[in-house]
Amino acid sequence: MEREEIVSRVRLVVVSVLKHNDFEMRDDLTAKDVDGWDSLSHMTIITEIEKDFGIRFKLKELNKLKNMGTLIELIESKLI
Amino acid sequence: MKNYELRRATLHDVDFLATVIIEAERSMTDKLGLSTIFDLSEDDIRSYLVSMLEEEVDGCEISVSSFMVATLNGKCIAAFGGWIEGFYDDMPSSLLKSNLIGYTIPKDKFAGIIDKRDIIKGIQIEREMYTHQLEYGYVISEERGNGLIGMIMNESLKSALNICPELKKSQVQIFENNPQSMNAYEKLGYRIVRRFESTHPDILKYMPYNVKLLMEKEL
């Protein structure tokens, strides 16, 4: 899957969970930068991403996620 | 003076730590937020907390390594969680805790939790990076009134300052319905710096109280 498609689908998940699109999908985007991305929405976003891509993250992988860029890379690595 | 001993928690203490977390979360009410938000029984929550603690993630309130325990004749009688926010790879504890919960609790329990965000957001307090954070303090009823919480808090802070001498603040959050803890923390030099309130009509269906206080001590 092309990186662009991954980015687009992740963006759709985030918009669907947070019910707004007031953010820019850039590599250095973090939860703190996005209104409403708190601990409850974080769990939901991760769960919806797993469902959407048919993948499962390991706990160690989740705890190493620094920003949107590392999340996209992780998804890419699981789709190879 | 009783012969209390203080030490870092280990994996052998997870059952006691699960009790500590549950009792601290309840804040002297019958409301266990983890149970009400995820629609799980207390037994289920206890079992999931043990699993989360056994993951041995560092740097949040569901970390074995965060807890200092007090023992009497080898038996755990009190504990308090404490860590340096963002110490591990600058990861906020809220995300570490969220990852633990999301990883452990069955996915079908997440249906509708996003709607509960509006209910509790008024009392969610963002933790300040690179500060000493305290969470989940508990003493078994028979040993209360003996200064144990103060002993453990001081030991936790001493340990944090050994790792990070440049720490400037220690912070603790409590529900306003807990004046005994507030008084205990004030005696240790903590003062109330902010008050957070949820005015959502359903807040008390999910949480023990609608007002949380942020208390802080300059180091």
mmCIF file of C-alpha atoms in Angstrom:
data_model
loop_
_atom_site.group_PDB
_atom_site.id
_atom_site.type_symbol
_atom_site.label_atom_id
_atom_site.label_comp_id
_atom_site.label_asym_id
_atom_site.label_seq_id
_atom_site.Cartn_x
_atom_site.Cartn_y
_atom_site.Cartn_z
ATOM 1 C CA MET A 1 0.000 0.000 0.000
ATOM 2 C CA GLU A 2 1.328 3.446 -0.892
ATOM 3 C CA ARG A 3 2.281 5.750 1.962
ATOM 4 C CA GLU A 4 -0.129 8.373 0.682
ATOM 5 C CA GLU A 5 -3.044 5.980 1.013
ATOM 6 C CA ILE A 6 -2.022 5.067 4.583
ATOM 7 C CA VAL A 7 -1.822 8.747 5.523
ATOM 8 C CA SER A 8 -5.210 9.397 3.969
ATOM 9 C CA ARG A 9 -6.888 6.485 5.779
ATOM 10 C CA VAL A 10 -5.329 7.381 9.137
ATOM 11 C CA ARG A 11 -6.541 10.938 8.672
ATOM 12 C CA LEU A 12 -10.074 9.677 8.039
ATOM 13 C CA VAL A 13 -9.949 7.607 11.237
ATOM 14 C CA VAL A 14 -8.786 10.568 13.310
ATOM 15 C CA VAL A 15 -11.454 12.839 11.811
ATOM 16 C CA SER A 16 -14.140 10.223 12.413
ATOM 17 C CA VAL A 17 -13.159 9.756 16.077
ATOM 18 C CA LEU A 18 -12.528 13.393 16.956
ATOM 19 C CA LYS A 19 -15.338 14.736 14.754
ATOM 20 C CA HIS A 20 -13.234 17.563 13.335
ATOM 21 C CA ASN A 21 -10.479 18.065 10.761
ATOM 22 C CA ASP A 22 -8.672 20.971 12.413
ATOM 23 C CA PHE A 23 -5.232 19.468 11.992
ATOM 24 C CA GLU A 24 -2.627 18.898 9.329
ATOM 25 C CA MET A 25 -1.296 15.422 8.672
ATOM 26 C CA ARG A 26 2.432 15.995 9.030
ATOM 27 C CA ASP A 27 5.154 13.710 10.334
ATOM 28 C CA ASP A 28 5.835 15.689 13.490
ATOM 29 C CA LEU A 29 2.158 15.897 14.497
ATOM 30 C CA THR A 30 1.586 14.688 18.075
ATOM 31 C CA ALA A 31 -1.530 14.089 20.179
ATOM 32 C CA LYS A 32 -0.918 17.378 22.004
ATOM 33 C CA ASP A 33 -1.250 19.284 18.716
ATOM 34 C CA VAL A 34 -4.772 18.024 18.029
ATOM 35 C CA ASP A 35 -7.800 19.291 19.896
ATOM 36 C CA GLY A 36 -9.594 16.442 21.670
ATOM 37 C CA TRP A 37 -6.852 13.826 21.253
ATOM 38 C CA ASP A 38 -6.805 12.723 24.878
ATOM 39 C CA SER A 39 -6.379 9.328 26.510
ATOM 40 C CA LEU A 40 -9.885 8.028 25.732
ATOM 41 C CA SER A 41 -9.791 9.177 22.122
ATOM 42 C CA HIS A 42 -6.245 7.824 21.739
ATOM 43 C CA MET A 43 -7.448 4.311 22.635
ATOM 44 C CA THR A 44 -10.299 4.642 20.163
ATOM 45 C CA ILE A 45 -8.086 5.994 17.365
ATOM 46 C CA ILE A 46 -5.569 3.154 17.779
ATOM 47 C CA THR A 47 -8.368 0.551 17.883
ATOM 48 C CA GLU A 48 -10.021 1.980 14.754
ATOM 49 C CA ILE A 49 -6.681 2.075 12.900
ATOM 50 C CA GLU A 50 -6.104 -1.590 13.776
ATOM 51 C CA LYS A 51 -9.588 -2.465 12.465
ATOM 52 C CA ASP A 52 -9.252 -0.362 9.330
ATOM 53 C CA PHE A 53 -5.900 -1.849 8.298
ATOM 54 C CA GLY A 54 -6.488 -5.351 9.700
ATOM 55 C CA ILE A 55 -3.388 -5.154 11.909
ATOM 56 C CA ARG A 56 -2.587 -5.443 15.618
ATOM 57 C CA PHE A 57 -0.006 -3.310 17.370
ATOM 58 C CA LYS A 58 2.236 -4.700 20.098
ATOM 59 C CA LEU A 59 2.330 -2.733 23.331
ATOM 60 C CA LYS A 60 6.056 -2.069 22.932
ATOM 61 C CA GLU A 61 5.397 -0.634 19.456
ATOM 62 C CA LEU A 62 2.646 1.673 20.741
ATOM 63 C CA ASN A 63 4.879 3.012 23.504
ATOM 64 C CA LYS A 64 7.561 3.946 20.991
ATOM 65 C CA LEU A 65 5.223 6.053 18.851
ATOM 66 C CA LYS A 66 6.544 9.613 18.978
ATOM 67 C CA ASN A 67 4.402 11.274 16.359
ATOM 68 C CA MET A 68 2.286 10.735 13.250
ATOM 69 C CA GLY A 69 5.388 9.943 11.168
ATOM 70 C CA THR A 70 6.361 6.997 13.377
ATOM 71 C CA LEU A 71 2.742 5.769 13.390
ATOM 72 C CA ILE A 72 2.627 5.786 9.565
ATOM 73 C CA GLU A 73 5.987 3.967 9.414
ATOM 74 C CA LEU A 74 4.747 1.361 11.871
ATOM 75 C CA ILE A 75 1.584 0.745 9.835
ATOM 76 C CA GLU A 76 3.706 0.493 6.657
ATOM 77 C CA SER A 77 5.940 -2.106 8.320
ATOM 78 C CA LYS A 78 2.920 -4.206 9.237
ATOM 79 C CA LEU A 79 1.508 -4.179 5.732
ATOM 80 C CA ILE A 80 4.619 -5.540 3.997
ATOM 81 C CA MET B 1 6.814 3.108 66.701
ATOM 82 C CA LYS B 2 5.976 0.210 64.419
ATOM 83 C CA ASN B 3 8.739 -1.372 62.383
ATOM 84 C CA TYR B 4 7.602 -0.259 58.905
ATOM 85 C CA GLU B 5 9.853 -0.908 55.950
ATOM 86 C CA LEU B 6 9.764 0.991 52.680
ATOM 87 C CA ARG B 7 10.887 -0.464 49.380
ATOM 88 C CA ARG B 8 10.262 -0.347 45.637
ATOM 89 C CA ALA B 9 7.371 -2.532 44.477
ATOM 90 C CA THR B 10 8.139 -5.719 42.556
ATOM 91 C CA LEU B 11 6.090 -8.060 40.381
ATOM 92 C CA HIS B 12 5.298 -10.057 43.533
ATOM 93 C CA ASP B 13 3.224 -7.077 44.720
ATOM 94 C CA VAL B 14 0.875 -6.809 41.725
ATOM 95 C CA ASP B 15 -2.191 -8.142 43.563
ATOM 96 C CA PHE B 16 -1.721 -5.571 46.320
ATOM 97 C CA LEU B 17 -1.038 -2.814 43.766
ATOM 98 C CA ALA B 18 -4.302 -3.668 41.977
ATOM 99 C CA THR B 19 -6.090 -3.147 45.316
ATOM 100 C CA VAL B 20 -4.238 0.147 45.822
ATOM 101 C CA ILE B 21 -5.289 1.423 42.392
ATOM 102 C CA ILE B 22 -8.921 0.373 42.843
ATOM 103 C CA GLU B 23 -9.254 1.872 46.318
ATOM 104 C CA ALA B 24 -7.481 5.102 45.319
ATOM 105 C CA GLU B 25 -9.636 5.452 42.173
ATOM 106 C CA ARG B 26 -12.782 5.060 44.284
ATOM 107 C CA SER B 27 -11.784 7.977 46.521
ATOM 108 C CA MET B 28 -13.960 6.695 49.378
ATOM 109 C CA THR B 29 -17.072 6.209 47.231
ATOM 110 C CA ASP B 30 -18.510 3.177 45.489
ATOM 111 C CA LYS B 31 -17.645 4.624 42.056
ATOM 112 C CA LEU B 32 -14.779 2.967 40.237
ATOM 113 C CA GLY B 33 -14.203 5.023 37.081
ATOM 114 C CA LEU B 34 -12.473 2.202 35.184
ATOM 115 C CA SER B 35 -15.472 -0.008 35.891
ATOM 116 C CA THR B 36 -18.155 2.538 34.985
ATOM 117 C CA ILE B 37 -16.456 3.895 31.866
ATOM 118 C CA PHE B 38 -15.783 0.459 30.360
ATOM 119 C CA ASP B 39 -18.852 -1.245 31.810
ATOM 120 C CA LEU B 40 -16.777 -3.910 33.513
ATOM 121 C CA SER B 41 -17.123 -5.538 36.921
ATOM 122 C CA GLU B 42 -14.611 -4.777 39.636
ATOM 123 C CA ASP B 43 -13.313 -8.345 39.407
ATOM 124 C CA ASP B 44 -12.660 -7.846 35.685
ATOM 125 C CA ILE B 45 -10.924 -4.518 36.345
ATOM 126 C CA ARG B 46 -8.769 -6.129 39.010
ATOM 127 C CA SER B 47 -7.762 -8.897 36.632
ATOM 128 C CA TYR B 48 -6.966 -6.398 33.838
ATOM 129 C CA LEU B 49 -4.975 -4.193 36.210
ATOM 130 C CA VAL B 50 -2.840 -7.177 37.193
ATOM 131 C CA SER B 51 -2.212 -7.904 33.500
ATOM 132 C CA MET B 52 -1.319 -4.256 32.860
ATOM 133 C CA LEU B 53 1.059 -4.144 35.821
ATOM 134 C CA GLU B 54 2.690 -7.370 34.663
ATOM 135 C CA GLU B 55 3.580 -5.674 31.348
ATOM 136 C CA GLU B 56 6.182 -3.715 33.376
ATOM 137 C CA VAL B 57 5.800 -0.508 31.392
ATOM 138 C CA ASP B 58 7.698 2.313 33.129
ATOM 139 C CA GLY B 59 6.643 5.916 33.612
ATOM 140 C CA CYS B 60 2.950 5.987 34.449
ATOM 141 C CA GLU B 61 0.515 5.205 37.229
ATOM 142 C CA ILE B 62 0.039 1.603 36.090
ATOM 143 C CA SER B 63 3.746 0.794 36.391
ATOM 144 C CA VAL B 64 5.125 -1.512 39.068
ATOM 145 C CA SER B 65 8.328 0.540 38.961
ATOM 146 C CA SER B 66 6.389 3.692 39.925
ATOM 147 C CA PHE B 67 5.236 2.302 43.248
ATOM 148 C CA MET B 68 6.870 2.522 46.647
ATOM 149 C CA VAL B 69 5.331 0.114 49.166
ATOM 150 C CA ALA B 70 5.366 0.023 52.945
ATOM 151 C CA THR B 71 5.426 -3.330 54.687
ATOM 152 C CA LEU B 72 4.941 -4.493 58.251
ATOM 153 C CA ASN B 73 6.312 -7.916 59.128
ATOM 154 C CA GLY B 74 6.687 -8.582 55.428
ATOM 155 C CA LYS B 75 3.063 -7.763 54.578
ATOM 156 C CA CYS B 76 2.194 -4.858 52.233
ATOM 157 C CA ILE B 77 0.161 -2.260 54.091
ATOM 158 C CA ALA B 78 0.470 0.899 51.991
ATOM 159 C CA ALA B 79 1.710 2.162 48.643
ATOM 160 C CA PHE B 80 1.952 5.279 46.492
ATOM 161 C CA GLY B 81 2.797 5.602 42.820
ATOM 162 C CA GLY B 82 5.372 8.199 41.785
ATOM 163 C CA TRP B 83 7.338 8.880 38.598
ATOM 164 C CA ILE B 84 9.029 11.619 36.614
ATOM 165 C CA GLU B 85 6.651 12.695 33.847
ATOM 166 C CA GLY B 86 8.165 12.207 30.400
ATOM 167 C CA PHE B 87 11.353 10.618 31.777
ATOM 168 C CA TYR B 88 11.151 7.655 29.436
ATOM 169 C CA ASP B 89 11.634 8.929 25.875
ATOM 170 C CA ASP B 90 9.517 12.035 26.573
ATOM 171 C CA MET B 91 6.359 9.884 26.499
ATOM 172 C CA PRO B 92 3.500 11.445 28.481
ATOM 173 C CA SER B 93 2.130 9.070 31.114
ATOM 174 C CA SER B 94 -1.386 9.616 29.755
ATOM 175 C CA LEU B 95 -0.409 7.928 26.474
ATOM 176 C CA LEU B 96 1.449 5.107 28.232
ATOM 177 C CA LYS B 97 -1.631 4.472 30.414
ATOM 178 C CA SER B 98 -3.938 4.775 27.423
ATOM 179 C CA ASN B 99 -1.834 2.254 25.461
ATOM 180 C CA LEU B 100 -1.891 -0.166 28.405
ATOM 181 C CA ILE B 101 -5.660 0.067 28.802
ATOM 182 C CA GLY B 102 -6.284 -0.086 25.054
ATOM 183 C CA TYR B 103 -4.020 -3.107 24.712
ATOM 184 C CA THR B 104 -5.495 -5.027 27.645
ATOM 185 C CA ILE B 105 -9.210 -4.355 27.817
ATOM 186 C CA PRO B 106 -11.290 -6.216 25.175
ATOM 187 C CA LYS B 107 -11.946 -4.068 22.119
ATOM 188 C CA ASP B 108 -15.715 -4.588 22.272
ATOM 189 C CA LYS B 109 -15.690 -2.543 25.504
ATOM 190 C CA PHE B 110 -14.579 0.554 23.583
ATOM 191 C CA ALA B 111 -17.924 1.031 21.838
ATOM 192 C CA GLY B 112 -19.296 4.352 23.023
ATOM 193 C CA ILE B 113 -16.394 5.353 25.233
ATOM 194 C CA ILE B 114 -15.667 8.361 23.047
ATOM 195 C CA ASP B 115 -19.042 9.773 24.135
ATOM 196 C CA LYS B 116 -17.917 9.582 27.746
ATOM 197 C CA ARG B 117 -15.000 11.888 26.939
ATOM 198 C CA ASP B 118 -17.232 14.952 27.283
ATOM 199 C CA ILE B 119 -18.380 13.780 30.699
ATOM 200 C CA ILE B 120 -14.938 13.463 32.259
ATOM 201 C CA LYS B 121 -12.885 16.006 30.309
ATOM 202 C CA GLY B 122 -13.521 18.755 32.868
ATOM 203 C CA ILE B 123 -11.547 16.813 35.488
ATOM 204 C CA GLN B 124 -8.768 15.470 33.249
ATOM 205 C CA ILE B 125 -5.595 17.228 34.301
ATOM 206 C CA GLU B 126 -2.652 17.263 31.909
ATOM 207 C CA ARG B 127 0.555 16.391 33.696
ATOM 208 C CA GLU B 128 3.479 18.769 33.431
ATOM 209 C CA MET B 129 6.517 17.261 31.745
ATOM 210 C CA TYR B 130 9.665 16.703 33.813
ATOM 211 C CA THR B 131 7.886 17.052 37.145
ATOM 212 C CA HIS B 132 7.536 14.469 39.900
ATOM 213 C CA GLN B 133 4.030 13.019 39.722
ATOM 214 C CA LEU B 134 2.249 11.163 42.519
ATOM 215 C CA GLU B 135 -0.851 9.042 41.982
ATOM 216 C CA TYR B 136 -2.733 6.214 43.696
ATOM 217 C CA GLY B 137 -1.938 6.419 47.390
ATOM 218 C CA TYR B 138 -3.511 3.924 49.770
ATOM 219 C CA VAL B 139 -3.071 2.619 53.317
ATOM 220 C CA ILE B 140 -4.962 -0.359 54.696
ATOM 221 C CA SER B 141 -7.523 0.825 57.265
ATOM 222 C CA GLU B 142 -5.804 -0.732 60.305
ATOM 223 C CA GLU B 143 -2.602 1.237 59.670
ATOM 224 C CA ARG B 144 -4.034 4.689 58.961
ATOM 225 C CA GLY B 145 -3.068 7.686 61.049
ATOM 226 C CA ASN B 146 0.563 6.583 61.423
ATOM 227 C CA GLY B 147 2.122 8.941 58.861
ATOM 228 C CA LEU B 148 2.687 6.214 56.278
ATOM 229 C CA ILE B 149 1.543 8.242 53.285
ATOM 230 C CA GLY B 150 3.968 11.011 54.207
ATOM 231 C CA MET B 151 6.831 8.512 54.610
ATOM 232 C CA ILE B 152 6.156 6.957 51.223
ATOM 233 C CA MET B 153 5.692 10.306 49.451
ATOM 234 C CA ASN B 154 8.984 11.596 50.853
ATOM 235 C CA GLU B 155 10.790 8.429 49.852
ATOM 236 C CA SER B 156 9.328 8.605 46.348
ATOM 237 C CA LEU B 157 10.438 12.220 46.001
ATOM 238 C CA LYS B 158 13.924 11.443 47.360
ATOM 239 C CA SER B 159 14.258 8.649 44.822
ATOM 240 C CA ALA B 160 13.126 10.920 41.964
ATOM 241 C CA LEU B 161 15.599 13.647 42.986
ATOM 242 C CA ASN B 162 18.423 11.078 43.030
ATOM 243 C CA ILE B 163 17.695 10.297 39.372
ATOM 244 C CA CYS B 164 16.867 13.866 38.376
ATOM 245 C CA PRO B 165 18.319 16.480 40.778
ATOM 246 C CA GLU B 166 17.057 19.325 38.582
ATOM 247 C CA LEU B 167 13.375 18.521 39.280
ATOM 248 C CA LYS B 168 11.522 21.686 40.202
ATOM 249 C CA LYS B 169 8.063 20.457 41.238
ATOM 250 C CA SER B 170 6.170 17.571 42.738
ATOM 251 C CA GLN B 171 2.464 17.343 41.895
ATOM 252 C CA VAL B 172 -0.451 15.276 43.103
ATOM 253 C CA GLN B 173 -4.087 15.244 41.978
ATOM 254 C CA ILE B 174 -6.965 14.445 44.333
ATOM 255 C CA PHE B 175 -10.725 14.565 44.274
ATOM 256 C CA GLU B 176 -12.081 17.397 46.397
ATOM 257 C CA ASN B 177 -14.180 14.927 48.437
ATOM 258 C CA ASN B 178 -11.013 13.758 50.175
ATOM 259 C CA PRO B 179 -10.128 16.415 52.784
ATOM 260 C CA GLN B 180 -8.070 13.954 54.860
ATOM 261 C CA SER B 181 -5.614 13.417 52.013
ATOM 262 C CA MET B 182 -5.619 17.134 51.232
ATOM 263 C CA ASN B 183 -4.658 17.916 54.839
ATOM 264 C CA ALA B 184 -1.949 15.252 54.813
ATOM 265 C CA TYR B 185 -0.444 16.669 51.622
ATOM 266 C CA GLU B 186 -0.619 20.226 52.947
ATOM 267 C CA LYS B 187 1.384 19.157 55.993
ATOM 268 C CA LEU B 188 4.021 17.865 53.574
ATOM 269 C CA GLY B 189 4.249 21.252 51.863
ATOM 270 C CA TYR B 190 1.842 20.715 48.970
ATOM 271 C CA ARG B 191 -0.595 23.505 48.223
ATOM 272 C CA ILE B 192 -3.632 23.680 45.926
ATOM 273 C CA VAL B 193 -2.694 25.428 42.676
ATOM 274 C CA ARG B 194 -5.716 24.680 40.469
ATOM 275 C CA ARG B 195 -9.225 23.394 40.701
ATOM 276 C CA PHE B 196 -10.881 21.432 37.877
ATOM 277 C CA GLU B 197 -14.608 20.849 37.715
ATOM 278 C CA SER B 198 -16.897 18.882 35.457
ATOM 279 C CA THR B 199 -20.372 20.365 35.233
ATOM 280 C CA HIS B 200 -21.676 17.504 33.102
ATOM 281 C CA PRO B 201 -24.954 16.222 34.640
ATOM 282 C CA ASP B 202 -23.780 12.584 34.394
ATOM 283 C CA ILE B 203 -20.325 12.973 35.937
ATOM 284 C CA LEU B 204 -21.258 11.311 39.229
ATOM 285 C CA LYS B 205 -22.563 8.261 37.362
ATOM 286 C CA TYR B 206 -18.977 7.580 36.274
ATOM 287 C CA MET B 207 -16.562 9.247 38.672
ATOM 288 C CA PRO B 208 -16.351 9.490 42.462
ATOM 289 C CA TYR B 209 -16.587 13.281 42.408
ATOM 290 C CA ASN B 210 -16.939 16.199 39.995
ATOM 291 C CA VAL B 211 -14.049 18.318 41.265
ATOM 292 C CA LYS B 212 -10.345 17.520 41.152
ATOM 293 C CA LEU B 213 -7.576 19.536 42.762
ATOM 294 C CA LEU B 214 -4.033 19.874 41.542
ATOM 295 C CA MET B 215 -1.654 20.219 44.482
ATOM 296 C CA GLU B 216 1.969 21.136 44.069
ATOM 297 C CA LYS B 217 5.193 21.489 46.017
ATOM 298 C CA GLU B 218 8.168 23.537 44.796
ATOM 299 C CA LEU B 219 11.472 21.675 45.173
#
